[in-house]
mmCIF file of C-alpha atoms and ligand atoms in Angstrom:
data_model
loop_
_atom_site.group_PDB
_atom_site.id
_atom_site.type_symbol
_atom_site.label_atom_id
_atom_site.label_comp_id
_atom_site.label_asym_id
_atom_site.label_seq_id
_atom_site.Cartn_x
_atom_site.Cartn_y
_atom_site.Cartn_z
ATOM 1 C CA MET A 94 -1.894 12.371 20.145
ATOM 2 C CA ILE A 95 -1.926 11.811 16.696
ATOM 3 C CA LYS A 96 1.051 12.996 14.547
ATOM 4 C CA ILE A 97 -0.166 15.357 11.763
ATOM 5 C CA ALA A 98 2.525 16.075 9.284
ATOM 6 C CA PRO A 99 1.613 19.039 6.768
ATOM 7 C CA SER A 100 2.775 17.898 3.502
ATOM 8 C CA ILE A 101 4.697 20.396 1.558
ATOM 9 C CA LEU A 102 3.122 18.999 -1.800
ATOM 10 C CA ALA A 103 0.247 21.566 -0.826
ATOM 11 C CA ALA A 104 2.458 24.425 -0.301
ATOM 12 C CA ASP A 105 3.325 27.205 -2.237
ATOM 13 C CA VAL A 106 6.257 26.271 -4.020
ATOM 14 C CA LEU A 107 7.819 30.292 -4.183
ATOM 15 C CA ASN A 108 7.165 30.866 -0.962
ATOM 16 C CA LEU A 109 8.224 27.460 0.853
ATOM 17 C CA GLU A 110 10.157 28.504 4.117
ATOM 18 C CA ARG A 111 7.105 30.846 5.036
ATOM 19 C CA ASP A 112 4.874 28.003 4.211
ATOM 20 C CA VAL A 113 7.580 26.071 6.313
ATOM 21 C CA ARG A 114 6.746 28.227 9.554
ATOM 22 C CA LYS A 115 3.317 28.363 8.958
ATOM 23 C CA VAL A 116 2.380 25.101 9.660
ATOM 24 C CA ALA A 117 5.099 24.517 12.102
ATOM 25 C CA ASP A 118 4.007 27.034 14.408
ATOM 26 C CA ALA A 119 0.551 25.603 13.794
ATOM 27 C CA GLY A 120 1.472 22.455 15.844
ATOM 28 C CA GLY A 121 2.629 20.447 12.773
ATOM 29 C CA ASP A 122 3.979 16.628 14.331
ATOM 30 C CA TRP A 123 6.723 16.524 11.215
ATOM 31 C CA LEU A 124 6.802 17.348 7.745
ATOM 32 C CA HIS A 125 5.784 15.518 5.184
ATOM 33 C CA VAL A 126 8.438 15.751 1.670
ATOM 34 C CA ASP A 127 7.408 14.014 -1.152
ATOM 35 C CA ILE A 128 9.864 13.080 -3.423
ATOM 36 C CA MET A 129 8.487 11.884 -7.066
ATOM 37 C CA ASP A 130 10.857 10.704 -10.017
ATOM 38 C CA ALA A 131 8.200 10.976 -12.748
ATOM 39 C CA HIS A 132 8.751 6.874 -13.144
ATOM 40 C CA PHE A 133 7.305 5.433 -10.324
ATOM 41 C CA VAL A 134 4.711 8.006 -10.151
ATOM 42 C CA HIS A 135 4.149 10.830 -12.987
ATOM 43 C CA ASN A 136 4.634 13.497 -11.401
ATOM 44 C CA LEU A 137 8.282 15.050 -10.580
ATOM 45 C CA ALA A 138 8.554 16.840 -7.036
ATOM 46 C CA TYR A 139 11.219 18.157 -4.758
ATOM 47 C CA SER A 140 14.988 17.743 -4.813
ATOM 48 C CA PRO A 141 17.727 16.782 -2.354
ATOM 49 C CA GLU A 142 19.029 20.146 -2.289
ATOM 50 C CA VAL A 143 15.240 21.180 -0.997
ATOM 51 C CA VAL A 144 15.608 18.486 1.706
ATOM 52 C CA ARG A 145 18.901 20.037 2.889
ATOM 53 C CA ARG A 146 17.516 23.615 2.899
ATOM 54 C CA LEU A 147 14.155 22.659 4.539
ATOM 55 C CA LYS A 148 16.547 20.938 7.086
ATOM 56 C CA GLU A 149 18.242 24.297 7.964
ATOM 57 C CA ILE A 150 14.648 26.150 8.581
ATOM 58 C CA SER A 151 12.523 22.969 9.969
ATOM 59 C CA PRO A 152 11.629 23.398 13.622
ATOM 60 C CA VAL A 153 10.018 19.407 13.286
ATOM 61 C CA PRO A 154 11.570 16.279 11.866
ATOM 62 C CA LEU A 155 11.509 15.969 8.254
ATOM 63 C CA ASP A 156 9.679 13.407 6.991
ATOM 64 C CA VAL A 157 10.844 12.349 3.350
ATOM 65 C CA HIS A 158 8.849 10.084 1.310
ATOM 66 C CA LEU A 159 10.054 8.389 -1.528
ATOM 67 C CA MET A 160 7.919 7.829 -4.571
ATOM 68 C CA MET A 161 10.577 6.912 -6.580
ATOM 69 C CA ASP A 162 12.144 3.078 -8.537
ATOM 70 C CA GLN A 163 15.519 3.282 -7.208
ATOM 71 C CA PRO A 164 15.568 5.017 -3.659
ATOM 72 C CA GLY A 165 18.774 2.616 -3.338
ATOM 73 C CA ARG A 166 21.022 5.080 -5.184
ATOM 74 C CA TYR A 167 19.457 7.909 -3.174
ATOM 75 C CA LEU A 168 19.459 6.973 0.231
ATOM 76 C CA ASP A 169 22.921 8.760 1.111
ATOM 77 C CA THR A 170 21.898 11.793 -0.532
ATOM 78 C CA PHE A 171 19.017 12.666 1.675
ATOM 79 C CA LEU A 172 19.980 10.967 4.759
ATOM 80 C CA ASP A 173 22.587 13.948 4.641
ATOM 81 C CA ALA A 174 20.321 16.336 3.226
ATOM 82 C CA GLY A 175 18.610 15.691 6.853
ATOM 83 C CA ALA A 176 15.677 13.386 6.567
ATOM 84 C CA ASP A 177 14.685 12.273 10.097
ATOM 85 C CA ILE A 178 12.384 9.861 8.679
ATOM 86 C CA LEU A 179 12.772 7.676 5.506
ATOM 87 C CA THR A 180 10.438 6.142 3.713
ATOM 88 C CA ILE A 181 10.754 3.476 0.644
ATOM 89 C CA HIS A 182 7.855 2.177 -1.245
ATOM 90 C CA THR A 183 8.177 -1.876 -1.183
ATOM 91 C CA GLU A 184 6.642 -1.897 -4.896
ATOM 92 C CA ILE A 185 9.843 -1.208 -5.568
ATOM 93 C CA GLY A 186 11.290 -4.698 -4.721
ATOM 94 C CA GLY A 187 15.093 -5.417 -4.538
ATOM 95 C CA ASP A 188 16.191 -5.369 -1.230
ATOM 96 C CA ILE A 189 14.330 -3.870 0.477
ATOM 97 C CA SER A 190 15.577 -5.503 3.955
ATOM 98 C CA GLY A 191 19.857 -4.116 3.261
ATOM 99 C CA MET A 192 17.397 -0.271 2.578
ATOM 100 C CA LEU A 193 15.987 -0.276 5.610
ATOM 101 C CA GLU A 194 18.627 -1.695 7.940
ATOM 102 C CA LYS A 195 20.963 1.238 5.692
ATOM 103 C CA ILE A 196 18.192 3.909 6.797
ATOM 104 C CA ARG A 197 18.187 2.629 10.547
ATOM 105 C CA ARG A 198 22.109 2.428 10.876
ATOM 106 C CA ARG A 199 22.527 5.715 9.843
ATOM 107 C CA GLY A 200 20.541 6.964 12.647
ATOM 108 C CA ALA A 201 17.214 7.473 10.919
ATOM 109 C CA LYS A 202 13.855 5.972 10.828
ATOM 110 C CA ALA A 203 13.414 3.534 8.520
ATOM 111 C CA GLY A 204 9.716 3.493 7.123
ATOM 112 C CA LEU A 205 7.664 1.587 4.066
ATOM 113 C CA ALA A 206 5.271 2.333 2.304
ATOM 114 C CA LEU A 207 2.754 0.711 -0.302
ATOM 115 C CA LYS A 208 -0.003 2.043 -2.575
ATOM 116 C CA PRO A 209 -3.230 1.150 -1.950
ATOM 117 C CA GLY A 210 -3.445 -1.773 -4.335
ATOM 118 C CA THR A 211 -0.887 -3.690 -2.904
ATOM 119 C CA GLY A 212 -1.435 -6.403 -0.312
ATOM 120 C CA LEU A 213 -0.457 -6.214 3.433
ATOM 121 C CA SER A 214 1.343 -9.641 2.551
ATOM 122 C CA ALA A 215 4.329 -6.965 0.866
ATOM 123 C CA VAL A 216 5.655 -6.029 4.230
ATOM 124 C CA MET A 217 4.858 -8.327 6.821
ATOM 125 C CA PRO A 218 8.342 -9.523 5.847
ATOM 126 C CA TYR A 219 9.839 -6.684 6.880
ATOM 127 C CA LEU A 220 8.342 -5.272 9.902
ATOM 128 C CA GLU A 221 11.154 -5.903 12.567
ATOM 129 C CA GLN A 222 13.067 -3.561 10.523
ATOM 130 C CA THR A 223 10.508 -0.544 10.004
ATOM 131 C CA ASP A 224 10.101 2.152 12.319
ATOM 132 C CA LEU A 225 6.854 3.545 10.135
ATOM 133 C CA ILE A 226 4.823 1.601 7.803
ATOM 134 C CA LEU A 227 2.785 4.431 5.582
ATOM 135 C CA THR A 228 -0.537 2.785 4.050
ATOM 136 C CA MET A 229 -1.138 5.235 1.085
ATOM 137 C CA THR A 230 -4.998 6.280 1.146
ATOM 138 C CA VAL A 231 -4.464 7.701 -2.323
ATOM 139 C CA GLU A 232 -2.429 6.081 -5.534
ATOM 140 C CA PRO A 233 0.842 8.155 -5.095
ATOM 141 C CA GLY A 234 1.786 11.332 -7.164
ATOM 142 C CA PHE A 235 -0.886 14.247 -6.494
ATOM 143 C CA GLY A 236 -2.252 15.781 -3.874
ATOM 144 C CA GLY A 237 -6.178 16.857 -3.108
ATOM 145 C CA GLN A 238 -7.193 12.963 -4.237
ATOM 146 C CA VAL A 239 -10.079 11.466 -2.398
ATOM 147 C CA LEU A 240 -8.892 8.494 0.626
ATOM 148 C CA ASN A 241 -9.179 5.211 -0.879
ATOM 149 C CA GLU A 242 -11.652 3.247 1.555
ATOM 150 C CA ALA A 243 -10.335 0.226 1.288
ATOM 151 C CA VAL A 244 -7.021 1.289 2.916
ATOM 152 C CA PRO A 245 -8.454 2.095 6.338
ATOM 153 C CA GLY A 246 -8.818 -2.135 6.892
ATOM 154 C CA LYS A 247 -5.173 -3.007 6.429
ATOM 155 C CA ILE A 248 -4.304 0.068 9.550
ATOM 156 C CA ALA A 249 -6.578 -2.585 11.430
ATOM 157 C CA GLU A 250 -5.057 -5.434 10.174
ATOM 158 C CA LEU A 251 -1.300 -4.543 10.794
ATOM 159 C CA ARG A 252 -2.309 -3.825 14.535
ATOM 160 C CA ALA A 253 -4.295 -7.251 14.817
ATOM 161 C CA ALA A 254 -0.616 -8.576 13.355
ATOM 162 C CA GLY A 255 0.718 -6.764 16.933
ATOM 163 C CA TYR A 256 2.346 -4.314 14.456
ATOM 164 C CA ARG A 257 3.501 -1.502 17.384
ATOM 165 C CA GLY A 258 5.921 0.705 15.430
ATOM 166 C CA GLU A 259 4.068 4.376 13.491
ATOM 167 C CA ILE A 260 1.371 3.560 11.131
ATOM 168 C CA GLU A 261 0.522 7.066 8.899
ATOM 169 C CA ALA A 262 -2.276 7.631 6.290
ATOM 170 C CA ASP A 263 -1.192 9.871 3.561
ATOM 171 C CA GLY A 264 -3.523 11.386 0.795
ATOM 172 C CA GLY A 265 -7.073 12.707 1.521
ATOM 173 C CA VAL A 266 -6.936 12.688 5.112
ATOM 174 C CA THR A 267 -9.365 15.119 6.255
ATOM 175 C CA GLU A 268 -10.910 16.076 9.573
ATOM 176 C CA GLU A 269 -13.929 14.339 8.846
ATOM 177 C CA ASN A 270 -12.108 11.188 8.312
ATOM 178 C CA LEU A 271 -9.198 11.313 10.567
ATOM 179 C CA GLY A 272 -10.759 9.861 13.908
ATOM 180 C CA ARG A 273 -12.433 7.082 11.819
ATOM 181 C CA LEU A 274 -8.338 5.854 10.493
ATOM 182 C CA ILE A 275 -7.415 6.516 14.256
ATOM 183 C CA GLY A 276 -9.883 4.072 15.570
ATOM 184 C CA LYS A 277 -8.260 1.959 13.072
ATOM 185 C CA GLY A 278 -4.918 2.759 14.756
ATOM 186 C CA LEU A 279 -3.490 5.292 12.763
ATOM 187 C CA SER A 280 -0.657 7.157 14.591
ATOM 188 C CA VAL A 281 0.635 9.665 12.088
ATOM 189 C CA ALA A 282 -1.475 11.918 9.219
ATOM 190 C CA VAL A 283 0.246 13.219 6.236
ATOM 191 C CA MET A 284 -2.127 16.361 5.461
ATOM 192 C CA GLY A 285 -1.899 18.532 2.699
ATOM 193 C CA THR A 286 -4.535 19.837 1.144
ATOM 194 C CA ALA A 287 -6.194 20.098 4.401
ATOM 195 C CA VAL A 288 -3.848 21.947 6.257
ATOM 196 C CA TYR A 289 -2.520 24.177 3.529
ATOM 197 C CA THR A 290 -6.526 25.402 2.538
ATOM 198 C CA ALA A 291 -7.959 25.657 6.312
ATOM 199 C CA GLU A 292 -8.750 29.354 7.114
ATOM 200 C CA ASP A 293 -7.387 28.222 10.971
ATOM 201 C CA PRO A 294 -4.453 25.603 10.930
ATOM 202 C CA LYS A 295 -3.901 26.525 14.138
ATOM 203 C CA GLY A 296 -7.105 25.377 15.445
ATOM 204 C CA LEU A 297 -7.761 22.653 13.021
ATOM 205 C CA ILE A 298 -4.487 21.136 14.111
ATOM 206 C CA ARG A 299 -5.457 20.963 17.574
ATOM 207 C CA ARG A 300 -9.100 19.770 17.295
ATOM 208 C CA LEU A 301 -6.982 17.108 15.387
ATOM 209 C CA HIS A 302 -4.680 16.296 18.360
ATOM 210 C CA GLY A 303 -7.421 16.031 20.573
ATOM 211 C CA MET A 304 -8.986 13.174 18.672
ATOM 212 C CA GLY A 305 -6.672 10.502 20.125
ATOM 213 C CA ASP A 306 -3.718 8.016 18.848
ATOM 214 C CA GLY A 307 -4.071 5.049 17.544
ATOM 215 C CA ARG A 308 -1.544 3.127 19.723
ATOM 216 C CA GLU A 309 -3.316 3.506 22.677
ATOM 217 C CA GLY A 310 -4.599 0.260 22.629
ATOM 218 C CA VAL A 311 -1.309 -0.744 21.411
HETATM 219 C C1 DX5 B 266 0.402 11.847 -2.425
HETATM 220 C C2 DX5 B 266 1.313 12.089 -1.431
HETATM 221 C C3 DX5 B 266 0.757 13.123 -0.589
HETATM 222 C C4 DX5 B 266 0.425 14.356 -0.998
HETATM 223 C C5 DX5 B 266 -1.065 14.386 0.438
HETATM 224 O O1 DX5 B 266 1.414 11.002 -3.446
HETATM 225 O O2 DX5 B 266 2.275 11.501 -0.423
HETATM 226 O O3 DX5 B 266 1.833 13.294 0.352
HETATM 227 O O4 DX5 B 266 0.883 15.448 -0.710
HETATM 228 O O5 DX5 B 266 -2.201 14.193 -0.003
HETATM 229 P P1 DX5 B 266 -3.357 15.655 0.426
HETATM 230 O O6 DX5 B 266 -3.324 16.776 -0.216
HETATM 231 O O7 DX5 B 266 -4.429 14.775 -0.252
HETATM 232 O O8 DX5 B 266 -3.331 15.055 2.187
HETATM 233 ZN ZN1 ZN B 267 3.611 11.591 0.648
#
């Protein structure tokens, strides 16, 4: 079954606890928490303290997406705060392998993200060290964008290369395009705008769960 990870970037920041419970009660499988440093992306979002408090109240795992230039300096901070899945961007360079290994060594799932314009070759050397590949379907930094149609092909290519871990799409995912992404091999869908603007989030997530899982053929 496809996992749905509502993104709190689309939540009401003045009512975070209410909005976390809303999507968890609606059937969200993970909670996607975007961390932005105003350097790697032109936006600033959330902090380790927010992650720590979310961990206290969230009934679902925290899927923390580090959109920051020097994540190596903050891995312990976010792992201590309670990140269950911790994802770094391949574009930052440096000791990707060491960072992925550290995330796993500390008991969390290791994710590696790539922007729409970054080729799969940037993640291929690390596949064995990841539990999740996050194929960004929009330019990172803001919610509410339109899905980049060049990305679904990357999902299919990853599966064709034999990748059996989670493949997560992030940005512009809707009820209308999710079926196509699952057909390419997607197993986790980050959905911020689509879930938080839905009249009936529970009904929406029930329909999305009914769409299957891109790992059926794996
Ligand atoms: C964008 C973020 C996404 C965003 C979700 O940089 O990484 O997680 O919040 O996008 P929408 O709102 O389009 O689902
Ligand atoms: Zn994200």
